[in-house]
XYZ file of C-alpha atoms in Angstrom:
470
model
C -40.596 35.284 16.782
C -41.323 37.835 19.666
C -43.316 35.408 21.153
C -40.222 33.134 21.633
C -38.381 35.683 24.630
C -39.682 36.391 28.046
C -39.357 40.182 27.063
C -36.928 42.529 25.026
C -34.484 42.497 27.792
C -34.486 38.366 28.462
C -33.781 35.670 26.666
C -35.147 32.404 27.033
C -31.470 30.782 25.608
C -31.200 29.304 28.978
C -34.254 27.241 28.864
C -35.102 24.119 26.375
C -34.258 24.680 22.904
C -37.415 23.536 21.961
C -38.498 27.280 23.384
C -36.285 28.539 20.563
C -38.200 27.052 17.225
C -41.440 26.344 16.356
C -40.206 23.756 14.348
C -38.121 22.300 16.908
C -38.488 18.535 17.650
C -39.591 16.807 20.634
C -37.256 14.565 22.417
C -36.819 11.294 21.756
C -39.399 11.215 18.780
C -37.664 9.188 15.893
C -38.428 11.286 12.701
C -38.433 14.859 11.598
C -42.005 16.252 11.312
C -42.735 16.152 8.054
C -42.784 19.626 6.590
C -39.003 19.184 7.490
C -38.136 17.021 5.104
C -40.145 19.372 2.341
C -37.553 22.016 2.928
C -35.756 23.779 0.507
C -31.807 23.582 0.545
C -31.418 27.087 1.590
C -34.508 27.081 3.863
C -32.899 23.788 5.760
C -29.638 25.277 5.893
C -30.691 28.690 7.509
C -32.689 25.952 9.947
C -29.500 24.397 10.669
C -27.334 27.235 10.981
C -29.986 29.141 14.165
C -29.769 25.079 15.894
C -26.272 25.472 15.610
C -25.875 28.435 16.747
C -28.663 27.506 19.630
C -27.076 24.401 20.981
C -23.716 25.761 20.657
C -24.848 28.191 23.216
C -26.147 26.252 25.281
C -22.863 24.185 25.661
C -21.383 27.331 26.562
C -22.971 28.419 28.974
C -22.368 24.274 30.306
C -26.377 23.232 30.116
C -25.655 20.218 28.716
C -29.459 18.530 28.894
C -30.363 21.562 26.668
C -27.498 21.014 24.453
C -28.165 17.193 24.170
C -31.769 18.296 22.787
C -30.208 20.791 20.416
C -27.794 17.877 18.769
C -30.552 15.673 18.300
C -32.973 17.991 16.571
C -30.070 18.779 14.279
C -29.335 15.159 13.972
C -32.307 14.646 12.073
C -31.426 17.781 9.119
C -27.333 17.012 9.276
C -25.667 14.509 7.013
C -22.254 13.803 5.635
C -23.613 13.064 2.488
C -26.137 15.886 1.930
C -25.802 19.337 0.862
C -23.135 21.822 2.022
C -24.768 22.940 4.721
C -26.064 19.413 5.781
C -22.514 18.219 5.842
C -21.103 20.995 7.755
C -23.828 20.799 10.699
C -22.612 16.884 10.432
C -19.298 17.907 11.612
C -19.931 20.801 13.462
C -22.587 18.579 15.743
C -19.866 16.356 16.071
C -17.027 18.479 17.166
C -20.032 20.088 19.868
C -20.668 16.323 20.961
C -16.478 16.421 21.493
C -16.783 18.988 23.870
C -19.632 18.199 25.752
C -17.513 14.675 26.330
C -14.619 16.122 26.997
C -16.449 17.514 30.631
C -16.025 13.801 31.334
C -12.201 12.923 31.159
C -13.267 9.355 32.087
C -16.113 8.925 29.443
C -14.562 10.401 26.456
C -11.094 8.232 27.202
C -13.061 5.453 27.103
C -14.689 6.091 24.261
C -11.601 7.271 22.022
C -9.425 4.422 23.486
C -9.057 1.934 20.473
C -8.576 4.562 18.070
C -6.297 3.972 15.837
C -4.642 7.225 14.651
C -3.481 6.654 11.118
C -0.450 8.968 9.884
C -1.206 7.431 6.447
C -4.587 8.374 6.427
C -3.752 11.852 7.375
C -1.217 12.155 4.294
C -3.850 10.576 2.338
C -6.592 13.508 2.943
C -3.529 16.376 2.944
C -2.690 14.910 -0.355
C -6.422 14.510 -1.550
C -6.824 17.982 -0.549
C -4.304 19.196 -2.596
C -5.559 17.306 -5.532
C -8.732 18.299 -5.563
C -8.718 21.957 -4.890
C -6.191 24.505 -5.921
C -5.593 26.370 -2.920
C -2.542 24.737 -2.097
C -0.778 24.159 -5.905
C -1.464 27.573 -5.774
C 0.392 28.567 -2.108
C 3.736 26.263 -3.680
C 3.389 28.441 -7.350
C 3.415 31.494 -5.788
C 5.988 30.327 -2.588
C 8.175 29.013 -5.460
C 8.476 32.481 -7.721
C 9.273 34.148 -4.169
C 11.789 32.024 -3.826
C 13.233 32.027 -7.348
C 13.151 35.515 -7.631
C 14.920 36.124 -3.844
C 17.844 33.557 -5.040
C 18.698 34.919 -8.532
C 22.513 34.911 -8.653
C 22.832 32.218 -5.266
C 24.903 29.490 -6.306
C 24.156 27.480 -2.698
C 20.587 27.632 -1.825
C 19.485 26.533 1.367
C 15.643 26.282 2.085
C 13.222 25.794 5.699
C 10.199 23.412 4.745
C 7.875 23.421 7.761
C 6.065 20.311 7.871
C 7.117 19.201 4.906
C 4.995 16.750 3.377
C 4.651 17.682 -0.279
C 7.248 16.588 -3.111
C 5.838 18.244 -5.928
C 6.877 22.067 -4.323
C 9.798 21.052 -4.405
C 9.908 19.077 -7.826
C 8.465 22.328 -9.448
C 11.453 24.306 -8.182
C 14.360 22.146 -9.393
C 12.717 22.195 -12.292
C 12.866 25.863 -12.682
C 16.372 26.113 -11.142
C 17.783 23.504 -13.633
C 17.304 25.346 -16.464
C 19.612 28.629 -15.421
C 21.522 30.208 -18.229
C 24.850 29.315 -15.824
C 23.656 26.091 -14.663
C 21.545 24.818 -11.560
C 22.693 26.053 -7.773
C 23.269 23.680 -4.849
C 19.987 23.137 -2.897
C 19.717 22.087 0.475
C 16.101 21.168 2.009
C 15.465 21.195 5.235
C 12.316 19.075 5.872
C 10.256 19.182 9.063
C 7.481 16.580 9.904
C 6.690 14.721 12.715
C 6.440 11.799 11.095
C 10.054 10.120 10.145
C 8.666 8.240 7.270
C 7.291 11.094 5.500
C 10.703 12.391 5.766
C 12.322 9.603 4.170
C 9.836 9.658 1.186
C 10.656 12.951 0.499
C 13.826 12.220 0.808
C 13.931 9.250 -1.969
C 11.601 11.430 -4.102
C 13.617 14.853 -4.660
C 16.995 13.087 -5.069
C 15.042 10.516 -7.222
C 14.651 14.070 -9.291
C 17.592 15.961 -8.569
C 19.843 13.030 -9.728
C 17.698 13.163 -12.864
C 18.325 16.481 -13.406
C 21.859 16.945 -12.529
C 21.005 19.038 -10.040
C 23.700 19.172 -6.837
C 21.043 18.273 -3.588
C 21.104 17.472 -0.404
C 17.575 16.505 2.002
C 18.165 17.013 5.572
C 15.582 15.854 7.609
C 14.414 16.917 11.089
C 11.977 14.982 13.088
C 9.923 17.432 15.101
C 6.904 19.109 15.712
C 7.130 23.080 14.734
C 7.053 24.265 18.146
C 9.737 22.423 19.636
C 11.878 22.568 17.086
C 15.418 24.260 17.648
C 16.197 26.369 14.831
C 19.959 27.057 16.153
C 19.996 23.389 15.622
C 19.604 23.919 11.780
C 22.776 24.845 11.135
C 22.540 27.172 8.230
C 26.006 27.306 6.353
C 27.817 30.200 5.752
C 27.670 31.443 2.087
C 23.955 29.683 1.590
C 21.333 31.821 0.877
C 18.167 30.797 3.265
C 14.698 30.400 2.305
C 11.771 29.902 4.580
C 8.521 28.289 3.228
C 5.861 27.658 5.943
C 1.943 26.505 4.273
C -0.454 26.052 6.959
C 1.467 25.351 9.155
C 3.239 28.530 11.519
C -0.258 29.295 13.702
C 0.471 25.869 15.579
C 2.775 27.722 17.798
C 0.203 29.807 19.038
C -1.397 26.923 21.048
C -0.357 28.059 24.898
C -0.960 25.666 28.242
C -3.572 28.299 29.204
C -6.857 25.951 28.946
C -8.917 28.569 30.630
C -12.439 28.970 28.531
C -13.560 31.996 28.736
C -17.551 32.763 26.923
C -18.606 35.734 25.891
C -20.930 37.798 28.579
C -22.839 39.121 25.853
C -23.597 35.659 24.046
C -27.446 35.510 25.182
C -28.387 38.867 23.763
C -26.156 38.455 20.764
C -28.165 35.155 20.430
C -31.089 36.507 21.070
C -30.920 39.363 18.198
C -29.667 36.374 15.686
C -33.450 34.297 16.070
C -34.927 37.904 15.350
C -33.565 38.412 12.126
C -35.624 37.444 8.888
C -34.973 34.385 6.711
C -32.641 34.602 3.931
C -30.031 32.957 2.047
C -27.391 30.962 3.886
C -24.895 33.061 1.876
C -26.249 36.262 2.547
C -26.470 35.492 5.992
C -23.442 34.083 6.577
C -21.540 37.256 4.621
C -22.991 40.016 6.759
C -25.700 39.378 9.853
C -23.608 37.001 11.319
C -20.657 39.463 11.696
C -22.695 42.402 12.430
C -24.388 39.963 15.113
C -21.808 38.804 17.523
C -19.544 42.767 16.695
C -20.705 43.946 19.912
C -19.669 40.808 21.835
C -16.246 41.707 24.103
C -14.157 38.717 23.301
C -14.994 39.244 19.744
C -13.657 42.665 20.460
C -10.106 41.487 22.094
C -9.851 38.491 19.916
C -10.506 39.917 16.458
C -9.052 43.208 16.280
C -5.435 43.826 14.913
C -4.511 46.384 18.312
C -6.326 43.179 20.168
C -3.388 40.600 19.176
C -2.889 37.611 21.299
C 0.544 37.728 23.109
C 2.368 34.808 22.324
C 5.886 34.774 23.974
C 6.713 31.214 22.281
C 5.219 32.882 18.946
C 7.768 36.083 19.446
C 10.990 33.483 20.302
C 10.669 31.440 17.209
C 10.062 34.465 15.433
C 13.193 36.053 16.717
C 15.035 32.758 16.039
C 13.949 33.054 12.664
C 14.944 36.424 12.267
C 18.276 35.557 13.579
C 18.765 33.205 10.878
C 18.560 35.863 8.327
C 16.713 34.399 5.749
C 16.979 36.074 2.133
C 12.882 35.316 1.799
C 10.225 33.498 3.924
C 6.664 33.006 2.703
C 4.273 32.316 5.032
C 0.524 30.887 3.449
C -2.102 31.035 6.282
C -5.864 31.002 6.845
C -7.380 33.900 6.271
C -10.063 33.680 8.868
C -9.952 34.841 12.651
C -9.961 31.604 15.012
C -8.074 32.019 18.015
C -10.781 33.398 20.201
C -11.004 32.473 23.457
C -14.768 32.213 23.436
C -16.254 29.062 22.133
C -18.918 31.197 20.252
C -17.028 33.312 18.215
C -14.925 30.903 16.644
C -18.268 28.381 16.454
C -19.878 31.296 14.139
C -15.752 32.526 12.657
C -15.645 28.751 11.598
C -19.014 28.597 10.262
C -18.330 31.139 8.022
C -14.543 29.671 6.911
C -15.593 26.477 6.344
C -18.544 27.210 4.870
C -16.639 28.437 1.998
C -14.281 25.673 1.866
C -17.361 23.112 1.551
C -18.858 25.206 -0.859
C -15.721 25.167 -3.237
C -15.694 21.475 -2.989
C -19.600 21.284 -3.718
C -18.876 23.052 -6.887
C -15.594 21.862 -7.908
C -15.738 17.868 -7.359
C -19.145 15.625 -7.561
C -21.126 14.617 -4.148
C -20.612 11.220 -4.682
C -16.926 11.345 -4.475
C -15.252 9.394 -2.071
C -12.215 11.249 -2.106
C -13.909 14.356 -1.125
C -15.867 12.588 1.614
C -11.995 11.936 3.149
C -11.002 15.677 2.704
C -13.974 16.637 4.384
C -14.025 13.825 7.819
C -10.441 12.949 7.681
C -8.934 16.849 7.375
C -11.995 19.471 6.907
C -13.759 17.702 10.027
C -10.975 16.979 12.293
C -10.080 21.173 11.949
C -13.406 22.144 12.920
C -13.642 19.176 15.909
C -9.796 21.076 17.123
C -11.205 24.617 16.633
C -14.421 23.773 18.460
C -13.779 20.467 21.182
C -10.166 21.720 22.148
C -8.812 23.976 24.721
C -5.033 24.780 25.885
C -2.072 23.549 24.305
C -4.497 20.572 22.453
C -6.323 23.420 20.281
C -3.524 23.754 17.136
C -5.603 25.050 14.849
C -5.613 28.643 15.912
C -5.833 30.725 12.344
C -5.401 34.450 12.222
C -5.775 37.158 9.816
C -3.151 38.398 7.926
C -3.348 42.027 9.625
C -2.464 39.922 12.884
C 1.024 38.286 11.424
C 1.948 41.633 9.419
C 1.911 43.255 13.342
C 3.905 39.838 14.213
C 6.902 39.820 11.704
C 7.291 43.635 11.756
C 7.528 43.441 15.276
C 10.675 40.940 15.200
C 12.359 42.964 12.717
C 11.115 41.437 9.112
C 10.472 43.636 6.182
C 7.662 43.262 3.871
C 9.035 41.214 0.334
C 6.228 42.291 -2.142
C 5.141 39.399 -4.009
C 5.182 40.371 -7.954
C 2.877 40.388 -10.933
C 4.697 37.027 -12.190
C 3.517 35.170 -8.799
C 0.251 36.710 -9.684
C 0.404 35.666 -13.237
C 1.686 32.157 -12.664
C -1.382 31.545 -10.213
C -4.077 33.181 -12.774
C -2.273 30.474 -15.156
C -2.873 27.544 -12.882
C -6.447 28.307 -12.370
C -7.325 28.731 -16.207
C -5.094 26.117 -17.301
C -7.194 23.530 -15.099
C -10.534 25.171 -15.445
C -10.667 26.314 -11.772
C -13.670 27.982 -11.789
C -14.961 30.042 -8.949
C -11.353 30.427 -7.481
C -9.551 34.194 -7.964
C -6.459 35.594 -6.645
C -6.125 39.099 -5.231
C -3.611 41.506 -4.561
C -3.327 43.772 -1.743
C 0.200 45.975 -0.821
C 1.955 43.132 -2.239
C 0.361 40.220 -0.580
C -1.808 37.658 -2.394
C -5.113 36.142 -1.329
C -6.551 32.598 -2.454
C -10.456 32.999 -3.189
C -13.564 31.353 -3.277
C -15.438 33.152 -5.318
C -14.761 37.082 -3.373
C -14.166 35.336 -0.166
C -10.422 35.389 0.894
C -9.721 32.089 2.193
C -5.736 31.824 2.637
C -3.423 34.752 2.599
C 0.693 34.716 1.332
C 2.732 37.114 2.207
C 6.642 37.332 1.840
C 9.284 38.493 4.120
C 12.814 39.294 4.083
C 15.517 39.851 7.131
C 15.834 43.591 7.855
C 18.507 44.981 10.381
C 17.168 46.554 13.024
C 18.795 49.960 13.705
């Protein structure tokens, strides 16, 4: 591949992609050449994954003629109904196409004018999502013996659901709480959503089952997106005993009006070692050259360490608010991947890696055919990755972080770590053999519990409690 850049210290990133490979494609020709199509799955993905990484480049550094090139040579190896990889590069060409539109207000308004945004569709894929992969039963199990455990002895229970969407947390914990030796507390749920009518369905559902039960319960529900929601507004009673669950949902509030794009300085040579490396396996790539690849880059440096956290001052007021509140418990579940970077190539190769993982799971654990995973995947999995990638400023929600990043957070405000025990542990372990969840593992670390794909942490829960501060 030396033969590809002007000399050791140029790169010829800045010039046609079709520079890059010598399997690239020429413009405008119809079909892949035809040794293309005799790839291998692993040899086509580790294709896609260097014109990926190529074209995402180039719409970095704004050459958009280049970048045009790049997304049609990939056009010809990506499809949502191929392999992992295939379907990821569908998406991830996708969300780069986004972008590039984006330069053009007028174009891409145009274009996305008549779309119809579907709140039912959207509950359909969270709800898919949760049906087909375990991740998130496993986030309420383990959220619920938190809670349970923090409340033993409460009589009046009152619990924060942010963006609550999901009766059957909730129906899992009034079914442990029924069955006290000295009967079942009051509990009070607090549901946030945007959407009023997935209020109201949670409403009719969990006093469908509390009335069942016997159990004393009241659903309040608050209309409101997380970040401008007033939590003084909330109005938790004296002598209840608060709870805080947040799944997926607290790292919206670190969207900011700054729409400033910065790109890494370092991008060309970091690009420029990746097309040196030797083939291997998308795994093995994906696990360790790509990290050790884009290390040296600065952003990467600022962005991804835990001393480089992003200051957030509408992140440290709810987070005081909270605190305020004193809540007996509040588990957070989170992404365990590092995607708030300001430069649109470390979070293009951060995502790569995430969601990489997340296809994979659903490659092994539900058939290619499936329909409902093809929703997961465009109406949830695709729209992440087109936020993470397309989006800038306040429109870019999905901003995951580590959980090294929100231990520095909470401690910060005053919260003290709640270890989560062996019987969360346990209960999870049960869920996964139970259902024959193969693949999936749970690990504990200083009393916080990661969801895995095989050894890959995907989402991280940790518990807090309300400390004084002296």
């Amino acid at each position: 591949m030396a033969g590809m850049f002007n000399g050791e210290g140029s790169s010829s990133v800045t010039s046609s992609p079709l520079q890059l490979f010598p399997w690239s494609l020429s413009p405008g020709i119809g079909s892949p050449y035809p040794f293309l199509r005799e790839l291998k799955s692993e040899e086509r993905g580790l294709c896609l994954i260097h014109l990926l990484l190529a074209c995402a480049n180039q719409v970095a550094i704004g050459n958009i003629e280049n970048a045009n090139v790049g997304l049609e040579q990939i056009s010809h190896l990506a499809s949502p109904d191929g392999d992992t990889m295939q379907r990821i590069a569908a998406y991830f060409t996708e969300a780069l196409a986004d972008r590039i539109l984006k330069s053009w207000p007028g174009l891409h308004k145009a274009l996305n004018s008549t779309k119809i945004l579907s709140v039912p569709e959207e509950i359909l894929a969270q709800r898919l999502f949760f049906e087909l992969c375990p991740f998130l039963k496993l986030a309420y199990v383990i959220t619920n013996q938190a809670i349970i455990e923090a409340m033993e002895g409460e009589r009046m229970i009152h619990i924060i659901d942010f963006k609550s969407c999901e009766p059957a947390q909730w129906i899992n914990l009034l079914q442990t709480l029924k069955d006290r030796p000295d009967g079942p507390p009051h509990v009070r749920i607090t549901g946030i959503h945007e959407q009023k009518e997935v209020l109201e369905q949670m409403a009719v559902r969990l006093t469908e089952e509390a009335e069942k039960w016997d159990i004393p319960f009241q659903f309040t529900p608050v209309v409101s997106k997380l970040e401008n929601l007033d939590l003084e507004s909330l109005r938790v009673k004296t002598g209840e005993a608060l709870a805080v669950s947040s799944v997926l949902e607290l790292h919206t509030i670190l969207a900011t009006d700054d729409d400033k794009t910065k790109t890494s300085p370092s991008a060309s040579k970091n690009l420029q070692k990746l097309l040196r490396m030797k083939q291997r396996t998308l795994g093995e790539w994906l696990e360790t050259d790509s990290l050790q690849v884009f290390s040296s880059s600065p952003d990467s440096a600022s962005v991804c360490s835990p001393s480089g956290l992003n200051p957030s001052q509408k992140m440290n007021s709810f987070l005081n608010a909270l605190w305020g509140l004193s809540p007996k418990v509040m588990v957070i579940t989170e992404q365990e991947s590092n995607l708030n970077g300001s430069g649109l190539m470390e979070r293009v190769l951060e995502a790569l890696n995430f969601y990489a993982a997340l296809f994979d799971c659903l490659e092994s654990t539900v058939s290619r055919s499936s329909i409902e995973r093809q929703r997961v995947e465009k109406m949830l999995l695709g729209e992440e990755i087109k936020n993470i990638i397309a989006c800038e400023g306040a429109e870019r929600r999905e901003r995951h972080e580590k959980l090294e990043k929100w231990i520095v957070r909470f401690e910060s405000v005053g919260f003290g770590r709640v270890g989560l025990s062996y019987n969360s542990m346990f209960l999870g372990n049960r869920l996964l053999h139970s259902n024959g969840y193969d693949g999936y593992k749970i690990k504990e670390e200083n009393g916080f519990l990661f969801i895995c794909w095989q050894d890959r942490p995907l989402f991280s829960v940790s518990a807090w409690g309300f400390q004084r501060q002296s």
